[in-house]
Amino acid sequence: MKMKKFLAAVSSLVMLGAFTACGDSSSNESTNNNSNNNAEATTKADDAATEADAGADNNNSAAGKTVGIAMPTKSLERWNRDGEYLKSQFEAAGYSVELKYSDNNDNQQNNDIQGMIADKVDLLLIAAIDGSTLSQTLADAKDAGIPVIAYDRLIMNTDAVSYYVSFDNYTVGKLQGEYVVEALDLDNATGPFNIEFTAGDPADNNAGFFFNGAYDAVKKYIDDGKLNIPSGKKKFEQVATAQWSTDTALANMQNTLASYYSDGTQLDVALCSNDSTALGVAQAISSDYNGKNVPIVTGQDGDIANLKNIVDGKQSMTVYKNVSDEAGVTLEVSKAILSGQTPDASLLDSLSAEATYDTSSYDNGVKTVPSYLLVPYVITKDNLDKLVDTGLYQWDSANKYLESTASTT
Ligand code: GAL
C-alpha cells in the first residue's frame, strides 16, 4: 500500500518531464541530487520524497547517501528510460544520484565506475556493457566497502556483486518462441515454414538466455522438419548481434535475404531477440524481401519505434518489460542493503510489482547471484492498451500510435 502510493507519486514525477530524450548520444551524463532545474518537477520531487519519507519505515537509510548508477548507452531507448526511472525514484526516496552512460564502451564504463568509487558512492547499480570486463573494478568497489547490484544484466566473474535485479530472461525468449508456435499454428498446420534468428550481444549475459528460451520453444518443430532454417544458422554465435546494433541486424538480414531468399523462398519468421535488432530486420524485410507474405517479426522492450511498427504491421509482437517497476524493485533492494539488512524472498511481500526471488539460475562463474526477476508479457497490436494502463504510454493525438507519457522533447 505504502509502496503503491510511493510509486504513484514517482510516476507523476516522471510524467512531469524528468525524462531525457532518447537517442541523445552525448556520452557522459552525471547528475546530482535535486540538480533538476525544472521548478515544478523539483516541487513534485519534494512532494514525492515527503510522501516516501512519511511512508518509510523507521530505518530511513537515505539521508546523505549517494547511489552510483552506471547505464550502458543512450543510443538504445530502453536505457534512457531505465536511467531516468532509477534517478527519479532514488531521488524521490531521498538519495543523491550519480548517473553515467558509457557509450557502449566497456573501458569507459570501467573508468566511470572507478570515478564513482573515488566519489565514495554508498552503493553501485550497474547495467554492464560487457559483463565479463568489470572484475577488477568491482574488486576495488569491494575493497572500498561499496555494495554492488547488477541491474538487468548479470556481471560475470566476480564475487563483488551482491544481488541481481532483472526480468526472467529465459521467459522473454520463451514468450517469443511460443508466439511463433501459436501464430503459425505449428501443432496443426502442415508447413513447412522458414525461420531465421537474430540474437543479441555476446557480451551481454542476457542474450544467451533470450536465444535459448526462444530456441527451446520452437526446437521440436525444427527437429521434426516443420520449421526450416534456410541459412542453417541455428547457433547463438552465428546469429549474435554485437551491441544489439540496429544497423548490424539490418546488414545481417540483408545478407541472409540475398543469400537464401532471392530465389523466391518464403521467409515466415524472423525471430529477433529485442526491439533494436527487430527494427533493422523489419527494415531489411521492407527493402530487400521479395516475398508476398508478411513475415512474423518478434521483439522485446516496447520501444516507441517498434510499437509504431506493430501498428503498421511490420513487427508482430514485443515482449514488454516494465522498467519503471524494475527500478522500483531495485530501490527496495538497495534500501534494504543500505539499512544493513540482507534482502531475501521476504522483500517480495512489500513489492507491488510481480517478481520472483531466484537463488539458482544466475551463476556468474564465481557465485550464484541471488536474483529478483520481474515478469515480462507479450504485447501485440491487439493489446496495446495494456501499455497505456501502465501510465507510461499514451495514444498520440491522432489515436494511432503510442507515445511516452514522459516529456521527451
Ligand atoms: C538487454 C536487455 C534488453 C535489451 C538489450 C539491448 O540486456 O535485457 O531489454 O534492451 O539489452 O540493450
PDB file of N, CA and C in Angstrom, residues 187-261:
ATOM      1  N   ASP A 187       1.173 -26.794 -34.251  1.00  0.00           N
ATOM      2  CA  ASP A 187       0.721 -28.129 -33.848  1.00  0.00           C
ATOM      3  C   ASP A 187      -0.257 -28.730 -34.851  1.00  0.00           C
ATOM      4  N   ASN A 188      -0.875 -27.874 -35.659  1.00  0.00           N
ATOM      5  CA  ASN A 188      -1.872 -28.383 -36.614  1.00  0.00           C
ATOM      6  C   ASN A 188      -1.496 -28.164 -38.071  1.00  0.00           C
ATOM      7  N   ALA A 189      -0.845 -27.043 -38.355  1.00  0.00           N
ATOM      8  CA  ALA A 189      -0.518 -26.746 -39.752  1.00  0.00           C
ATOM      9  C   ALA A 189       0.512 -27.757 -40.276  1.00  0.00           C
ATOM     10  N   THR A 190       0.499 -27.972 -41.600  1.00  0.00           N
ATOM     11  CA  THR A 190       1.455 -28.943 -42.130  1.00  0.00           C
ATOM     12  C   THR A 190       2.812 -28.311 -42.452  1.00  0.00           C
ATOM     13  N   GLY A 191       2.783 -27.023 -42.805  1.00  0.00           N
ATOM     14  CA  GLY A 191       4.063 -26.385 -43.102  1.00  0.00           C
ATOM     15  C   GLY A 191       4.679 -26.961 -44.363  1.00  0.00           C
ATOM     16  N   PRO A 192       5.969 -27.073 -44.514  1.00  0.00           N
ATOM     17  CA  PRO A 192       6.938 -26.497 -43.573  1.00  0.00           C
ATOM     18  C   PRO A 192       7.062 -24.976 -43.735  1.00  0.00           C
ATOM     19  N   PHE A 193       7.541 -24.344 -42.662  1.00  0.00           N
ATOM     20  CA  PHE A 193       7.748 -22.896 -42.647  1.00  0.00           C
ATOM     21  C   PHE A 193       9.239 -22.597 -42.511  1.00  0.00           C
ATOM     22  N   ASN A 194       9.598 -21.381 -42.887  1.00  0.00           N
ATOM     23  CA  ASN A 194      11.007 -20.970 -42.797  1.00  0.00           C
ATOM     24  C   ASN A 194      11.211 -19.911 -41.717  1.00  0.00           C
ATOM     25  N   ILE A 195      12.254 -20.092 -40.950  1.00  0.00           N
ATOM     26  CA  ILE A 195      12.542 -19.172 -39.834  1.00  0.00           C
ATOM     27  C   ILE A 195      14.008 -18.770 -39.865  1.00  0.00           C
ATOM     28  N   GLU A 196      14.285 -17.542 -39.467  1.00  0.00           N
ATOM     29  CA  GLU A 196      15.669 -17.080 -39.264  1.00  0.00           C
ATOM     30  C   GLU A 196      15.753 -16.402 -37.898  1.00  0.00           C
ATOM     31  N   PHE A 197      16.899 -16.550 -37.252  1.00  0.00           N
ATOM     32  CA  PHE A 197      17.097 -15.981 -35.916  1.00  0.00           C
ATOM     33  C   PHE A 197      18.025 -14.770 -35.948  1.00  0.00           C
ATOM     34  N   THR A 198      17.732 -13.805 -35.103  1.00  0.00           N
ATOM     35  CA  THR A 198      18.643 -12.693 -34.844  1.00  0.00           C
ATOM     36  C   THR A 198      18.760 -12.575 -33.335  1.00  0.00           C
ATOM     37  N   ALA A 199      19.964 -12.794 -32.810  1.00  0.00           N
ATOM     38  CA  ALA A 199      20.137 -12.753 -31.354  1.00  0.00           C
ATOM     39  C   ALA A 199      20.904 -11.494 -30.946  1.00  0.00           C
ATOM     40  N   GLY A 200      21.180 -11.396 -29.647  1.00  0.00           N
ATOM     41  CA  GLY A 200      21.762 -10.162 -29.112  1.00  0.00           C
ATOM     42  C   GLY A 200      23.271 -10.175 -28.984  1.00  0.00           C
ATOM     43  N   ASP A 201      23.749  -9.305 -28.125  1.00  0.00           N
ATOM     44  CA  ASP A 201      25.179  -9.051 -27.952  1.00  0.00           C
ATOM     45  C   ASP A 201      25.834 -10.168 -27.130  1.00  0.00           C
ATOM     46  N   PRO A 202      26.856 -10.825 -27.678  1.00  0.00           N
ATOM     47  CA  PRO A 202      27.509 -11.897 -26.917  1.00  0.00           C
ATOM     48  C   PRO A 202      28.145 -11.413 -25.612  1.00  0.00           C
ATOM     49  N   ALA A 203      28.406 -10.109 -25.499  1.00  0.00           N
ATOM     50  CA  ALA A 203      28.986  -9.588 -24.260  1.00  0.00           C
ATOM     51  C   ALA A 203      27.928  -9.424 -23.159  1.00  0.00           C
ATOM     52  N   ASP A 204      26.670  -9.598 -23.533  1.00  0.00           N
ATOM     53  CA  ASP A 204      25.548  -9.405 -22.604  1.00  0.00           C
ATOM     54  C   ASP A 204      25.035 -10.783 -22.195  1.00  0.00           C
ATOM     55  N   ASN A 205      25.178 -11.097 -20.915  1.00  0.00           N
ATOM     56  CA  ASN A 205      24.778 -12.429 -20.431  1.00  0.00           C
ATOM     57  C   ASN A 205      23.301 -12.735 -20.709  1.00  0.00           C
ATOM     58  N   ASN A 206      22.469 -11.707 -20.801  1.00  0.00           N
ATOM     59  CA  ASN A 206      21.040 -11.929 -21.095  1.00  0.00           C
ATOM     60  C   ASN A 206      20.830 -12.550 -22.468  1.00  0.00           C
ATOM     61  N   ALA A 207      21.699 -12.201 -23.409  1.00  0.00           N
ATOM     62  CA  ALA A 207      21.434 -12.540 -24.807  1.00  0.00           C
ATOM     63  C   ALA A 207      21.285 -14.049 -25.010  1.00  0.00           C
ATOM     64  N   GLY A 208      22.118 -14.834 -24.330  1.00  0.00           N
ATOM     65  CA  GLY A 208      22.029 -16.287 -24.424  1.00  0.00           C
ATOM     66  C   GLY A 208      20.726 -16.814 -23.837  1.00  0.00           C
ATOM     67  N   PHE A 209      20.300 -16.228 -22.721  1.00  0.00           N
ATOM     68  CA  PHE A 209      19.026 -16.642 -22.114  1.00  0.00           C
ATOM     69  C   PHE A 209      17.862 -16.396 -23.086  1.00  0.00           C
ATOM     70  N   PHE A 210      17.864 -15.228 -23.718  1.00  0.00           N
ATOM     71  CA  PHE A 210      16.768 -14.903 -24.655  1.00  0.00           C
ATOM     72  C   PHE A 210      16.760 -15.907 -25.807  1.00  0.00           C
ATOM     73  N   PHE A 211      17.957 -16.135 -26.374  1.00  0.00           N
ATOM     74  CA  PHE A 211      18.051 -17.030 -27.527  1.00  0.00           C
ATOM     75  C   PHE A 211      17.626 -18.450 -27.139  1.00  0.00           C
ATOM     76  N   ASN A 212      18.145 -18.935 -26.012  1.00  0.00           N
ATOM     77  CA  ASN A 212      17.816 -20.308 -25.609  1.00  0.00           C
ATOM     78  C   ASN A 212      16.330 -20.467 -25.318  1.00  0.00           C
ATOM     79  N   GLY A 213      15.749 -19.452 -24.661  1.00  0.00           N
ATOM     80  CA  GLY A 213      14.319 -19.535 -24.358  1.00  0.00           C
ATOM     81  C   GLY A 213      13.504 -19.635 -25.635  1.00  0.00           C
ATOM     82  N   ALA A 214      13.871 -18.833 -26.628  1.00  0.00           N
ATOM     83  CA  ALA A 214      13.142 -18.833 -27.903  1.00  0.00           C
ATOM     84  C   ALA A 214      13.386 -20.136 -28.656  1.00  0.00           C
ATOM     85  N   TYR A 215      14.659 -20.525 -28.708  1.00  0.00           N
ATOM     86  CA  TYR A 215      15.002 -21.722 -29.492  1.00  0.00           C
ATOM     87  C   TYR A 215      14.329 -22.964 -28.898  1.00  0.00           C
ATOM     88  N   ASP A 216      14.388 -23.070 -27.560  1.00  0.00           N
ATOM     89  CA  ASP A 216      13.782 -24.243 -26.913  1.00  0.00           C
ATOM     90  C   ASP A 216      12.289 -24.339 -27.224  1.00  0.00           C
ATOM     91  N   ALA A 217      11.630 -23.180 -27.339  1.00  0.00           N
ATOM     92  CA  ALA A 217      10.183 -23.192 -27.591  1.00  0.00           C
ATOM     93  C   ALA A 217       9.843 -23.675 -29.001  1.00  0.00           C
ATOM     94  N   VAL A 218      10.779 -23.510 -29.937  1.00  0.00           N
ATOM     95  CA  VAL A 218      10.475 -23.935 -31.323  1.00  0.00           C
ATOM     96  C   VAL A 218      11.273 -25.176 -31.745  1.00  0.00           C
ATOM     97  N   LYS A 219      12.147 -25.648 -30.867  1.00  0.00           N
ATOM     98  CA  LYS A 219      13.088 -26.715 -31.223  1.00  0.00           C
ATOM     99  C   LYS A 219      12.408 -27.968 -31.774  1.00  0.00           C
ATOM    100  N   LYS A 220      11.340 -28.361 -31.094  1.00  0.00           N
ATOM    101  CA  LYS A 220      10.714 -29.619 -31.529  1.00  0.00           C
ATOM    102  C   LYS A 220      10.185 -29.516 -32.966  1.00  0.00           C
ATOM    103  N   TYR A 221       9.781 -28.331 -33.378  1.00  0.00           N
ATOM    104  CA  TYR A 221       9.258 -28.155 -34.749  1.00  0.00           C
ATOM    105  C   TYR A 221      10.409 -28.088 -35.753  1.00  0.00           C
ATOM    106  N   ILE A 222      11.555 -27.586 -35.296  1.00  0.00           N
ATOM    107  CA  ILE A 222      12.752 -27.611 -36.154  1.00  0.00           C
ATOM    108  C   ILE A 222      13.199 -29.071 -36.312  1.00  0.00           C
ATOM    109  N   ASP A 223      13.214 -29.778 -35.192  1.00  0.00           N
ATOM    110  CA  ASP A 223      13.675 -31.174 -35.217  1.00  0.00           C
ATOM    111  C   ASP A 223      12.794 -32.044 -36.118  1.00  0.00           C
ATOM    112  N   ASP A 224      11.474 -31.778 -36.109  1.00  0.00           N
ATOM    113  CA  ASP A 224      10.623 -32.658 -36.924  1.00  0.00           C
ATOM    114  C   ASP A 224      10.382 -32.098 -38.331  1.00  0.00           C
ATOM    115  N   GLY A 225      11.114 -31.035 -38.692  1.00  0.00           N
ATOM    116  CA  GLY A 225      11.077 -30.554 -40.073  1.00  0.00           C
ATOM    117  C   GLY A 225       9.914 -29.633 -40.415  1.00  0.00           C
ATOM    118  N   LYS A 226       9.125 -29.234 -39.406  1.00  0.00           N
ATOM    119  CA  LYS A 226       8.023 -28.316 -39.706  1.00  0.00           C
ATOM    120  C   LYS A 226       8.528 -26.877 -39.840  1.00  0.00           C
ATOM    121  N   LEU A 227       9.631 -26.623 -39.172  1.00  0.00           N
ATOM    122  CA  LEU A 227      10.292 -25.316 -39.301  1.00  0.00           C
ATOM    123  C   LEU A 227      11.677 -25.558 -39.889  1.00  0.00           C
ATOM    124  N   ASN A 228      11.963 -24.892 -40.984  1.00  0.00           N
ATOM    125  CA  ASN A 228      13.304 -24.985 -41.575  1.00  0.00           C
ATOM    126  C   ASN A 228      14.059 -23.684 -41.361  1.00  0.00           C
ATOM    127  N   ILE A 229      15.377 -23.787 -41.368  1.00  0.00           N
ATOM    128  CA  ILE A 229      16.217 -22.580 -41.268  1.00  0.00           C
ATOM    129  C   ILE A 229      17.068 -22.550 -42.536  1.00  0.00           C
ATOM    130  N   PRO A 230      16.596 -21.904 -43.616  1.00  0.00           N
ATOM    131  CA  PRO A 230      17.328 -21.951 -44.887  1.00  0.00           C
ATOM    132  C   PRO A 230      18.793 -21.533 -44.768  1.00  0.00           C
ATOM    133  N   SER A 231      19.108 -20.586 -43.908  1.00  0.00           N
ATOM    134  CA  SER A 231      20.514 -20.155 -43.777  1.00  0.00           C
ATOM    135  C   SER A 231      21.335 -21.196 -43.016  1.00  0.00           C
ATOM    136  N   GLY A 232      20.674 -22.070 -42.301  1.00  0.00           N
ATOM    137  CA  GLY A 232      21.375 -23.063 -41.478  1.00  0.00           C
ATOM    138  C   GLY A 232      21.925 -22.483 -40.179  1.00  0.00           C
ATOM    139  N   LYS A 233      21.681 -21.199 -39.939  1.00  0.00           N
ATOM    140  CA  LYS A 233      22.270 -20.574 -38.743  1.00  0.00           C
ATOM    141  C   LYS A 233      21.373 -20.819 -37.534  1.00  0.00           C
ATOM    142  N   LYS A 234      21.740 -21.804 -36.746  1.00  0.00           N
ATOM    143  CA  LYS A 234      20.906 -22.138 -35.601  1.00  0.00           C
ATOM    144  C   LYS A 234      21.658 -22.062 -34.277  1.00  0.00           C
ATOM    145  N   LYS A 235      22.877 -21.587 -34.326  1.00  0.00           N
ATOM    146  CA  LYS A 235      23.651 -21.449 -33.084  1.00  0.00           C
ATOM    147  C   LYS A 235      23.724 -19.971 -32.711  1.00  0.00           C
ATOM    148  N   PHE A 236      23.698 -19.712 -31.407  1.00  0.00           N
ATOM    149  CA  PHE A 236      23.734 -18.331 -30.926  1.00  0.00           C
ATOM    150  C   PHE A 236      24.871 -17.533 -31.566  1.00  0.00           C
ATOM    151  N   GLU A 237      26.075 -18.124 -31.597  1.00  0.00           N
ATOM    152  CA  GLU A 237      27.243 -17.381 -32.118  1.00  0.00           C
ATOM    153  C   GLU A 237      27.054 -16.990 -33.584  1.00  0.00           C
ATOM    154  N   GLN A 238      26.265 -17.772 -34.310  1.00  0.00           N
ATOM    155  CA  GLN A 238      26.079 -17.469 -35.745  1.00  0.00           C
ATOM    156  C   GLN A 238      25.096 -16.318 -35.972  1.00  0.00           C
ATOM    157  N   VAL A 239      24.268 -16.053 -34.989  1.00  0.00           N
ATOM    158  CA  VAL A 239      23.212 -15.042 -35.202  1.00  0.00           C
ATOM    159  C   VAL A 239      23.307 -13.887 -34.209  1.00  0.00           C
ATOM    160  N   ALA A 240      24.384 -13.875 -33.387  1.00  0.00           N
ATOM    161  CA  ALA A 240      24.547 -12.807 -32.398  1.00  0.00           C
ATOM    162  C   ALA A 240      24.761 -11.462 -33.084  1.00  0.00           C
ATOM    163  N   THR A 241      24.368 -10.386 -32.407  1.00  0.00           N
ATOM    164  CA  THR A 241      24.473  -9.034 -32.960  1.00  0.00           C
ATOM    165  C   THR A 241      25.219  -8.160 -31.958  1.00  0.00           C
ATOM    166  N   ALA A 242      26.484  -7.833 -32.270  1.00  0.00           N
ATOM    167  CA  ALA A 242      27.286  -7.037 -31.331  1.00  0.00           C
ATOM    168  C   ALA A 242      26.561  -5.751 -30.965  1.00  0.00           C
ATOM    169  N   GLN A 243      26.564  -5.458 -29.680  1.00  0.00           N
ATOM    170  CA  GLN A 243      25.979  -4.223 -29.133  1.00  0.00           C
ATOM    171  C   GLN A 243      24.503  -4.049 -29.487  1.00  0.00           C
ATOM    172  N   TRP A 244      23.849  -5.090 -29.852  1.00  0.00           N
ATOM    173  CA  TRP A 244      22.419  -5.035 -30.167  1.00  0.00           C
ATOM    174  C   TRP A 244      22.150  -3.990 -31.256  1.00  0.00           C
ATOM    175  N   SER A 245      23.100  -3.840 -32.177  1.00  0.00           N
ATOM    176  CA  SER A 245      23.031  -2.737 -33.132  1.00  0.00           C
ATOM    177  C   SER A 245      21.954  -2.949 -34.207  1.00  0.00           C
ATOM    178  N   THR A 246      21.142  -1.943 -34.395  1.00  0.00           N
ATOM    179  CA  THR A 246      20.105  -1.961 -35.443  1.00  0.00           C
ATOM    180  C   THR A 246      20.749  -2.080 -36.827  1.00  0.00           C
ATOM    181  N   ASP A 247      21.828  -1.332 -37.032  1.00  0.00           N
ATOM    182  CA  ASP A 247      22.484  -1.342 -38.351  1.00  0.00           C
ATOM    183  C   ASP A 247      23.079  -2.705 -38.669  1.00  0.00           C
ATOM    184  N   THR A 248      23.689  -3.329 -37.655  1.00  0.00           N
ATOM    185  CA  THR A 248      24.263  -4.661 -37.866  1.00  0.00           C
ATOM    186  C   THR A 248      23.161  -5.681 -38.155  1.00  0.00           C
ATOM    187  N   ALA A 249      22.065  -5.587 -37.421  1.00  0.00           N
ATOM    188  CA  ALA A 249      20.950  -6.520 -37.645  1.00  0.00           C
ATOM    189  C   ALA A 249      20.381  -6.329 -39.052  1.00  0.00           C
ATOM    190  N   LEU A 250      20.311  -5.081 -39.480  1.00  0.00           N
ATOM    191  CA  LEU A 250      19.831  -4.769 -40.842  1.00  0.00           C
ATOM    192  C   LEU A 250      20.750  -5.405 -41.885  1.00  0.00           C
ATOM    193  N   ALA A 251      22.055  -5.176 -41.734  1.00  0.00           N
ATOM    194  CA  ALA A 251      23.021  -5.710 -42.707  1.00  0.00           C
ATOM    195  C   ALA A 251      23.001  -7.238 -42.717  1.00  0.00           C
ATOM    196  N   ASN A 252      22.940  -7.848 -41.521  1.00  0.00           N
ATOM    197  CA  ASN A 252      22.922  -9.313 -41.453  1.00  0.00           C
ATOM    198  C   ASN A 252      21.686  -9.878 -42.155  1.00  0.00           C
ATOM    199  N   MET A 253      20.543  -9.243 -41.930  1.00  0.00           N
ATOM    200  CA  MET A 253      19.318  -9.764 -42.554  1.00  0.00           C
ATOM    201  C   MET A 253      19.337  -9.529 -44.063  1.00  0.00           C
ATOM    202  N   GLN A 254      19.906  -8.407 -44.490  1.00  0.00           N
ATOM    203  CA  GLN A 254      20.037  -8.178 -45.942  1.00  0.00           C
ATOM    204  C   GLN A 254      20.882  -9.288 -46.571  1.00  0.00           C
ATOM    205  N   ASN A 255      21.978  -9.645 -45.896  1.00  0.00           N
ATOM    206  CA  ASN A 255      22.829 -10.728 -46.409  1.00  0.00           C
ATOM    207  C   ASN A 255      22.078 -12.051 -46.468  1.00  0.00           C
ATOM    208  N   THR A 256      21.357 -12.342 -45.400  1.00  0.00           N
ATOM    209  CA  THR A 256      20.603 -13.597 -45.357  1.00  0.00           C
ATOM    210  C   THR A 256      19.576 -13.632 -46.487  1.00  0.00           C
ATOM    211  N   LEU A 257      18.877 -12.507 -46.672  1.00  0.00           N
ATOM    212  CA  LEU A 257      17.849 -12.473 -47.728  1.00  0.00           C
ATOM    213  C   LEU A 257      18.489 -12.645 -49.110  1.00  0.00           C
ATOM    214  N   ALA A 258      19.622 -11.973 -49.308  1.00  0.00           N
ATOM    215  CA  ALA A 258      20.298 -12.075 -50.610  1.00  0.00           C
ATOM    216  C   ALA A 258      20.813 -13.488 -50.848  1.00  0.00           C
ATOM    217  N   SER A 259      21.327 -14.129 -49.813  1.00  0.00           N
ATOM    218  CA  SER A 259      21.957 -15.443 -50.000  1.00  0.00           C
ATOM    219  C   SER A 259      20.965 -16.595 -50.058  1.00  0.00           C
ATOM    220  N   TYR A 260      19.851 -16.494 -49.325  1.00  0.00           N
ATOM    221  CA  TYR A 260      18.989 -17.676 -49.206  1.00  0.00           C
ATOM    222  C   TYR A 260      17.546 -17.462 -49.663  1.00  0.00           C
ATOM    223  N   TYR A 261      17.164 -16.237 -49.965  1.00  0.00           N
ATOM    224  CA  TYR A 261      15.752 -15.979 -50.274  1.00  0.00           C
ATOM    225  C   TYR A 261      15.533 -15.308 -51.624  1.00  0.00           C
TER     226      TYR A 261
END
